[in-house]
Short mmCIF file of C-alpha atoms and ligand atoms in Angstrom, two decimals:
data_model
loop_
_atom_site.label_atom_id
_atom_site.label_comp_id
_atom_site.label_asym_id
_atom_site.label_seq_id
_atom_site.Cartn_x
_atom_site.Cartn_y
_atom_site.Cartn_z
CA MET E 378 39.43 21.23 7.31
CA TYR E 379 39.26 24.94 8.14
CA PRO E 380 40.69 27.14 6.56
CA LEU E 381 40.65 25.36 3.35
CA ILE E 382 37.16 24.61 3.72
CA ARG E 383 34.94 27.52 4.64
CA ASN E 384 31.25 26.66 4.66
CA ARG E 385 30.00 30.11 4.90
CA ARG E 386 30.90 30.40 0.90
CA LEU E 387 27.99 28.68 0.07
CA ARG E 388 25.62 31.02 2.34
CA SER E 389 27.17 34.36 1.23
CA SER E 390 24.31 35.58 -1.28
CA GLU E 391 20.87 34.47 -2.02
CA ALA E 392 22.03 33.30 -5.53
CA ILE E 393 24.45 30.87 -3.99
CA ARG E 394 22.09 29.59 -1.42
CA SER E 395 19.33 29.11 -4.10
CA LEU E 396 21.89 27.35 -6.02
CA VAL E 397 22.88 24.68 -3.47
CA ARG E 398 19.22 24.53 -1.63
CA GLU E 399 18.39 20.88 -1.32
CA THR E 400 14.59 21.34 -0.45
CA ILE E 401 12.26 23.32 -2.55
CA ILE E 402 8.44 23.61 -1.93
CA SER E 403 6.25 23.73 -5.35
CA PRO E 404 2.51 23.42 -5.86
CA SER E 405 2.61 19.89 -6.80
CA ASP E 406 3.63 19.05 -3.14
CA PHE E 407 0.26 19.92 -1.69
CA LEU E 408 -3.17 17.93 -1.14
CA VAL E 409 -5.66 20.67 -0.07
CA PRO E 410 -7.99 19.78 2.51
CA LEU E 411 -11.50 21.05 2.01
CA PHE E 412 -14.64 21.12 4.45
CA VAL E 413 -18.12 20.78 2.72
CA VAL E 414 -21.45 21.56 4.17
CA GLU E 415 -24.89 21.22 3.13
CA GLY E 416 -26.91 24.38 1.76
CA LYS E 417 -26.33 27.16 -0.94
CA GLY E 418 -23.96 29.88 -1.23
CA VAL E 419 -22.35 28.89 2.21
CA LYS E 420 -18.89 30.11 3.10
CA GLU E 421 -18.61 29.94 6.83
CA GLU E 422 -15.19 30.67 8.46
CA ILE E 423 -14.00 28.17 11.21
CA ALA E 424 -13.61 29.98 14.31
CA SER E 425 -10.43 28.10 15.39
CA MET E 426 -8.95 28.10 11.91
CA PRO E 427 -8.77 31.73 10.62
CA ASN E 428 -9.14 32.31 6.75
CA TYR E 429 -10.41 28.51 6.51
CA TYR E 430 -14.11 27.84 5.39
CA ARG E 431 -16.92 25.41 5.21
CA LEU E 432 -18.26 25.34 1.66
CA SER E 433 -21.50 24.56 0.13
CA LEU E 434 -21.14 22.64 -3.35
CA ASP E 435 -21.64 25.74 -5.43
CA ASN E 436 -18.79 27.55 -3.47
CA LEU E 437 -16.93 24.14 -3.77
CA THR E 438 -17.13 24.42 -7.47
CA LYS E 439 -15.76 27.96 -7.33
CA GLU E 440 -13.00 26.93 -4.91
CA VAL E 441 -11.55 23.92 -6.71
CA LYS E 442 -11.41 25.97 -10.00
CA GLU E 443 -9.32 28.61 -8.13
CA LEU E 444 -6.97 25.85 -7.01
CA TRP E 445 -6.65 24.47 -10.17
CA LYS E 446 -5.60 28.04 -11.54
CA MET E 447 -3.24 28.36 -8.88
CA GLY E 448 -1.39 24.85 -9.86
CA LEU E 449 -2.78 22.84 -7.07
CA ARG E 450 -4.04 19.60 -8.42
CA SER E 451 -5.14 17.41 -5.57
CA VAL E 452 -7.92 17.93 -2.83
CA LEU E 453 -8.94 15.88 0.29
CA LEU E 454 -12.72 16.19 1.12
CA PHE E 455 -14.22 16.07 4.32
CA VAL E 456 -17.95 16.63 5.12
CA LYS E 457 -19.95 18.19 7.97
CA VAL E 458 -23.02 16.20 8.61
CA PRO E 459 -25.96 17.66 10.22
CA ASP E 460 -26.76 15.89 13.72
CA LYS E 461 -30.01 14.53 12.38
CA LEU E 462 -28.13 12.31 10.04
CA LYS E 463 -25.85 10.76 12.38
CA ASP E 464 -26.15 7.24 14.12
CA ASN E 465 -23.67 4.87 15.62
CA GLN E 466 -23.31 2.91 12.42
CA GLY E 467 -22.71 6.16 10.22
CA SER E 468 -25.24 4.73 7.76
CA GLU E 469 -25.40 8.11 6.12
CA ALA E 470 -21.73 7.37 4.84
CA LEU E 471 -23.21 4.97 2.51
CA ASN E 472 -25.86 7.16 1.03
CA GLU E 473 -25.24 7.38 -2.70
CA ASN E 474 -26.47 10.96 -2.75
CA GLY E 475 -24.69 11.88 0.35
CA LEU E 476 -22.88 15.10 0.70
CA MET E 477 -19.54 13.42 0.41
CA GLN E 478 -20.95 11.54 -2.87
CA LEU E 479 -22.22 14.85 -4.16
CA ALA E 480 -18.87 16.65 -3.46
CA ILE E 481 -16.84 14.28 -5.24
CA LYS E 482 -19.12 14.73 -8.38
CA THR E 483 -19.18 18.48 -7.86
CA VAL E 484 -15.26 18.53 -8.02
CA LYS E 485 -14.99 16.12 -10.92
CA ASN E 486 -17.50 18.44 -12.73
CA ALA E 487 -15.92 21.62 -12.03
CA CYS E 488 -12.53 20.18 -12.76
CA PRO E 489 -12.11 16.73 -14.14
CA GLU E 490 -8.33 16.40 -13.84
CA MET E 491 -8.43 17.14 -10.16
CA LEU E 492 -7.23 14.44 -8.18
CA VAL E 493 -10.00 13.67 -5.57
CA MET E 494 -9.27 11.95 -2.33
CA THR E 495 -11.69 11.38 0.37
CA ASP E 496 -11.63 10.88 4.04
CA VAL E 497 -13.01 7.67 5.08
CA ALA E 498 -13.85 7.40 8.92
CA LEU E 499 -16.98 7.30 10.73
CA ASP E 500 -16.48 10.44 12.77
CA PRO E 501 -18.28 13.25 10.85
CA TYR E 502 -21.22 10.48 10.59
CA SER E 503 -21.23 9.08 14.27
CA SER E 504 -23.59 10.21 16.92
CA TYR E 505 -21.01 9.43 19.37
CA GLY E 506 -18.14 11.35 17.29
CA HIS E 507 -15.98 8.19 16.91
CA ASP E 508 -14.26 6.74 13.98
CA GLY E 509 -15.85 3.52 14.49
CA ILE E 510 -19.11 1.83 15.90
CA VAL E 511 -19.55 2.19 19.55
CA ALA E 512 -20.61 -0.75 22.11
CA ASP E 513 -20.42 -1.34 25.57
CA GLY E 514 -17.71 1.45 25.98
CA GLN E 515 -15.60 -0.11 22.99
CA ILE E 516 -15.00 0.79 19.55
CA LEU E 517 -15.73 -2.38 17.54
CA ASN E 518 -12.96 -3.01 15.04
CA ASP E 519 -14.41 -5.80 12.60
CA GLU E 520 -17.87 -4.10 12.17
CA SER E 521 -16.60 -0.76 11.83
CA VAL E 522 -14.05 -2.15 8.92
CA GLU E 523 -16.86 -3.39 7.03
CA VAL E 524 -18.82 -0.12 6.95
CA LEU E 525 -15.47 1.67 5.92
CA ALA E 526 -15.11 -0.80 2.96
CA GLU E 527 -18.50 -0.07 1.84
CA MET E 528 -17.85 3.47 2.32
CA SER E 529 -14.78 3.47 0.11
CA VAL E 530 -16.57 1.52 -2.76
CA SER E 531 -19.53 4.27 -2.44
CA HIS E 532 -16.76 6.89 -2.83
CA ALA E 533 -14.98 5.43 -5.71
CA LYS E 534 -18.60 4.79 -7.58
CA ALA E 535 -18.78 8.56 -6.97
CA GLY E 536 -15.54 8.98 -8.74
CA ALA E 537 -13.09 9.40 -6.10
CA ASP E 538 -9.52 8.67 -7.16
CA PHE E 539 -8.13 7.86 -3.97
CA VAL E 540 -10.02 6.94 -0.57
CA ALA E 541 -7.96 7.86 2.62
CA PRO E 542 -9.12 5.81 5.58
CA SER E 543 -8.24 8.01 8.72
CA ASP E 544 -9.93 5.63 11.19
CA MET E 545 -6.94 3.61 12.37
CA MET E 546 -8.99 0.28 12.69
CA ASP E 547 -6.83 -2.94 12.37
CA GLY E 548 -7.12 -4.53 8.86
CA ARG E 549 -8.96 -1.92 7.32
CA ILE E 550 -6.56 -1.41 4.38
CA LEU E 551 -6.93 -5.28 3.27
CA SER E 552 -10.82 -4.77 3.56
CA ILE E 553 -11.06 -1.70 1.53
CA ARG E 554 -8.64 -3.17 -1.10
CA GLU E 555 -10.66 -6.46 -1.36
CA ALA E 556 -13.96 -4.80 -1.52
CA LEU E 557 -12.66 -2.12 -4.26
CA GLU E 558 -11.26 -5.43 -6.38
CA ASP E 559 -14.48 -7.07 -6.15
CA GLU E 560 -16.47 -4.16 -7.46
CA GLY E 561 -14.17 -3.57 -10.21
CA TYR E 562 -12.41 -0.34 -8.90
CA LEU E 563 -8.88 -1.71 -9.54
CA ASN E 564 -7.42 1.75 -10.19
CA THR E 565 -8.67 3.33 -6.89
CA GLY E 566 -5.98 4.33 -4.59
CA ILE E 567 -5.70 4.04 -1.11
CA MET E 568 -3.78 6.58 0.92
CA ALA E 569 -3.67 5.17 4.28
CA TYR E 570 -3.13 7.26 7.55
CA SER E 571 -0.97 4.67 8.60
CA ALA E 572 0.83 6.34 11.75
CA LYS E 573 -1.85 8.54 12.98
CA TYR E 574 -1.30 9.61 16.54
CA ALA E 575 -4.01 10.34 19.27
CA SER E 576 -2.95 14.14 19.24
CA ALA E 577 -4.33 16.88 20.72
CA PHE E 578 -3.74 18.98 17.67
CA TYR E 579 -6.88 18.04 16.03
CA GLY E 580 -9.22 20.35 18.03
CA PRO E 581 -9.75 22.90 15.42
CA PHE E 582 -10.93 20.07 12.79
CA ARG E 583 -13.27 18.60 15.34
CA ASP E 584 -14.73 22.27 15.73
CA ALA E 585 -14.91 22.65 11.97
CA LEU E 586 -16.94 19.13 11.31
CA ASP E 587 -18.55 19.08 14.80
CA SER E 588 -17.07 15.74 15.06
CA ALA E 589 -15.65 15.45 18.56
CA PRO E 590 -16.40 12.44 20.75
CA VAL E 591 -19.46 13.24 22.87
CA ASP E 592 -19.51 13.43 26.49
CA LEU E 593 -21.57 10.40 27.33
CA LYS E 594 -21.41 7.64 29.96
CA ASN E 595 -19.89 4.51 28.12
CA VAL E 596 -18.61 6.35 25.17
CA PRO E 597 -14.94 6.71 25.32
CA LYS E 598 -13.67 10.52 25.80
CA ASP E 599 -10.93 10.03 23.53
CA LYS E 600 -9.43 8.00 20.51
CA LYS E 601 -6.76 6.42 22.32
CA THR E 602 -7.77 2.77 21.80
CA TYR E 603 -7.25 3.33 17.99
CA GLN E 604 -4.95 6.19 17.39
CA MET E 605 -1.30 5.75 18.30
CA ASP E 606 0.05 6.48 21.41
CA TYR E 607 2.52 9.78 20.88
CA ALA E 608 5.16 8.28 22.65
CA ASN E 609 5.88 5.33 20.45
CA ARG E 610 8.28 5.03 17.46
CA PHE E 611 8.68 1.29 16.52
CA GLU E 612 5.03 1.01 16.44
CA ALA E 613 4.67 3.51 13.39
CA ILE E 614 6.89 1.38 11.38
CA ARG E 615 4.85 -1.69 11.93
CA GLU E 616 1.61 0.12 11.23
CA THR E 617 3.19 1.54 7.84
CA GLN E 618 4.57 -1.98 7.04
CA MET E 619 1.27 -3.51 7.55
CA ASP E 620 -0.79 -0.93 5.60
CA ILE E 621 1.76 -1.45 2.54
CA GLU E 622 1.15 -5.29 2.78
CA GLU E 623 -2.49 -4.75 2.88
CA GLY E 624 -2.40 -2.75 -0.17
CA ALA E 625 -1.86 1.07 0.62
CA ASP E 626 -0.39 3.08 -2.18
CA ILE E 627 0.59 5.96 -0.22
CA VAL E 628 1.14 5.99 3.52
CA MET E 629 0.76 8.97 6.02
CA VAL E 630 2.03 10.22 9.25
CA LYS E 631 0.01 12.80 11.17
CA PRO E 632 0.28 15.23 12.67
CA GLY E 633 3.18 16.89 11.06
CA LEU E 634 5.71 19.02 13.16
CA CYS E 635 5.86 17.10 16.26
CA TYR E 636 6.44 13.86 14.22
CA LEU E 637 9.19 14.68 11.79
CA ASP E 638 11.42 11.77 13.37
CA ILE E 639 8.81 9.60 12.46
CA VAL E 640 8.45 10.84 9.03
CA ARG E 641 12.20 10.36 8.24
CA GLU E 642 12.24 6.94 9.87
CA ILE E 643 9.12 5.71 7.79
CA LYS E 644 10.87 7.41 4.70
CA ASN E 645 14.03 5.57 5.20
CA GLU E 646 12.09 2.26 5.67
CA VAL E 647 9.43 2.31 2.82
CA ASP E 648 9.54 2.59 -0.88
CA VAL E 649 6.03 4.09 -1.38
CA PRO E 650 5.33 8.01 -1.26
CA VAL E 651 5.06 9.13 2.08
CA ALA E 652 2.38 11.79 2.83
CA VAL E 653 2.45 14.16 6.06
CA TYR E 654 -0.60 15.90 7.14
CA GLN E 655 0.23 19.13 8.78
CA VAL E 656 -2.97 19.42 10.90
CA SER E 657 -5.59 22.04 12.13
CA GLY E 658 -3.93 22.71 15.35
CA GLU E 659 -0.60 23.42 13.72
CA TYR E 660 -2.23 25.73 11.30
CA ALA E 661 -4.47 27.58 14.33
CA MET E 662 -0.88 27.83 16.22
CA VAL E 663 0.71 29.71 13.45
CA LYS E 664 -2.55 31.94 12.65
CA ALA E 665 -2.87 32.92 16.42
CA ALA E 666 0.84 33.85 16.99
CA THR E 667 1.06 35.86 13.73
CA GLU E 668 -2.27 37.55 14.29
CA ARG E 669 -0.74 38.63 17.63
CA GLY E 670 2.47 40.06 15.69
CA TRP E 671 4.63 37.62 17.69
CA LEU E 672 5.79 35.60 14.64
CA ASP E 673 6.30 36.36 10.78
CA HIS E 674 3.39 34.39 9.03
CA ASP E 675 4.92 33.81 6.01
CA ALA E 676 8.26 33.21 7.21
CA VAL E 677 7.23 30.60 9.77
CA MET E 678 4.85 28.99 7.45
CA MET E 679 7.72 28.42 4.74
CA GLU E 680 9.77 27.18 7.40
CA GLN E 681 7.57 24.61 8.63
CA LEU E 682 6.45 23.26 5.29
CA THR E 683 10.30 22.91 4.11
CA ALA E 684 11.09 21.11 7.19
CA ILE E 685 8.12 18.80 6.85
CA LYS E 686 9.44 18.16 3.28
CA ARG E 687 13.16 18.02 4.24
CA ALA E 688 12.09 15.36 6.61
CA GLY E 689 10.81 13.05 3.93
CA ALA E 690 7.29 14.02 2.86
CA ASN E 691 6.60 13.46 -0.62
CA ILE E 692 2.92 14.97 -0.31
CA ILE E 693 1.96 17.53 2.35
CA ALA E 694 -1.86 17.87 3.32
CA SER E 695 -2.02 21.27 4.43
CA TYR E 696 -4.20 24.24 5.24
CA PHE E 697 -1.51 26.70 4.17
CA ALA E 698 -1.51 25.22 0.58
CA LYS E 699 -2.90 28.48 -0.87
CA ASP E 700 -0.94 30.89 1.17
CA ALA E 701 2.16 28.97 0.43
CA VAL E 702 1.60 28.80 -3.48
CA LYS E 703 0.69 32.60 -3.56
CA LEU E 704 3.97 33.11 -1.88
CA LEU E 705 5.84 30.95 -4.21
CA GLY E 706 4.54 33.42 -6.97
C1 PBG M 84 -11.16 11.80 11.42
C2 PBG M 84 -9.95 12.88 11.16
C3 PBG M 84 -9.32 13.78 11.93
C4 PBG M 84 -8.45 14.49 11.26
C5 PBG M 84 -8.59 13.86 9.99
N1 PBG M 84 -9.61 12.98 9.67
C6 PBG M 84 -9.68 14.07 13.30
C7 PBG M 84 -9.60 13.05 14.44
O1 PBG M 84 -9.07 11.99 14.27
O2 PBG M 84 -10.10 13.29 15.49
C8 PBG M 84 -7.67 15.65 11.84
C9 PBG M 84 -6.96 16.61 10.80
C10 PBG M 84 -6.81 17.75 11.44
O3 PBG M 84 -6.66 18.09 12.60
O4 PBG M 84 -6.49 18.75 10.60
N2 PBG M 84 -10.95 10.57 11.34
#
């Protein structure tokens, strides 16, 4: 009780503040998302994601070597697929020499110890921009899950350490786990996007991969029949528990900042590692406001990343990974 207790004593200098600090960000917290494109010598800045790039395989090699030197040890791969290779079934996703499969091998060649996680969903391969197969204005569940399981095996075969299904179809974790077991990939991990919300914060990502749902009659305009309603909390727990029962090694909440209540709730509920994806729109907001001089970039970035970890994230997928690690020195 005051005056016996004066809480400000523990805040009186940086030395004491750092001594009692509860949450510390370090390079090993991060999973670095990377966008891969066809071609040679390509390093294209994404318009809505300043200082973030699509890289061709040669530049991917350079990038992962740089990440490794900085102490970043895990990447999450996404590919931008040319329109001519897209169809409703996402057939290109299963091509053994497809861009994702080559990207996995490229990272492993450049940096054998780098942990490689891959995005598993149909949207970059879908002519309709959906995470599953479209029929009669619906996204088919079980038919999509079959492709996702095959896709996961194909990534494992190419050398992926973890597959990261981001599609939100029902039962996909079990099917993927069984397919990996059947093919002998016993040690391939699954990081499930368990509580993935139908969020407006994915806009810049869809620009990066040209993967937004197309505007056609009989094609749903949004992903609300599979991604979660952002008004819901209990559903996030149910989704997460089901993914763990089905064989997920790591569960994820996405997006980050608006969903930290969900992160804490899930962290209290489950005993597997919890990942959080600070998504493209969150990155874009910070870049836009700080370019205008309205906010301090580094300060806001570190405050947000620390808040995500404090909420319960064991792993943070973030476009700020390099910026943050540079700042940590
Ligand atoms: C696609 C996928 C998305 C993201 C990761 N995987 C977009 C979506 O669901 O439409 C979003 C990542 C981001 O915004 O940074 N399955």
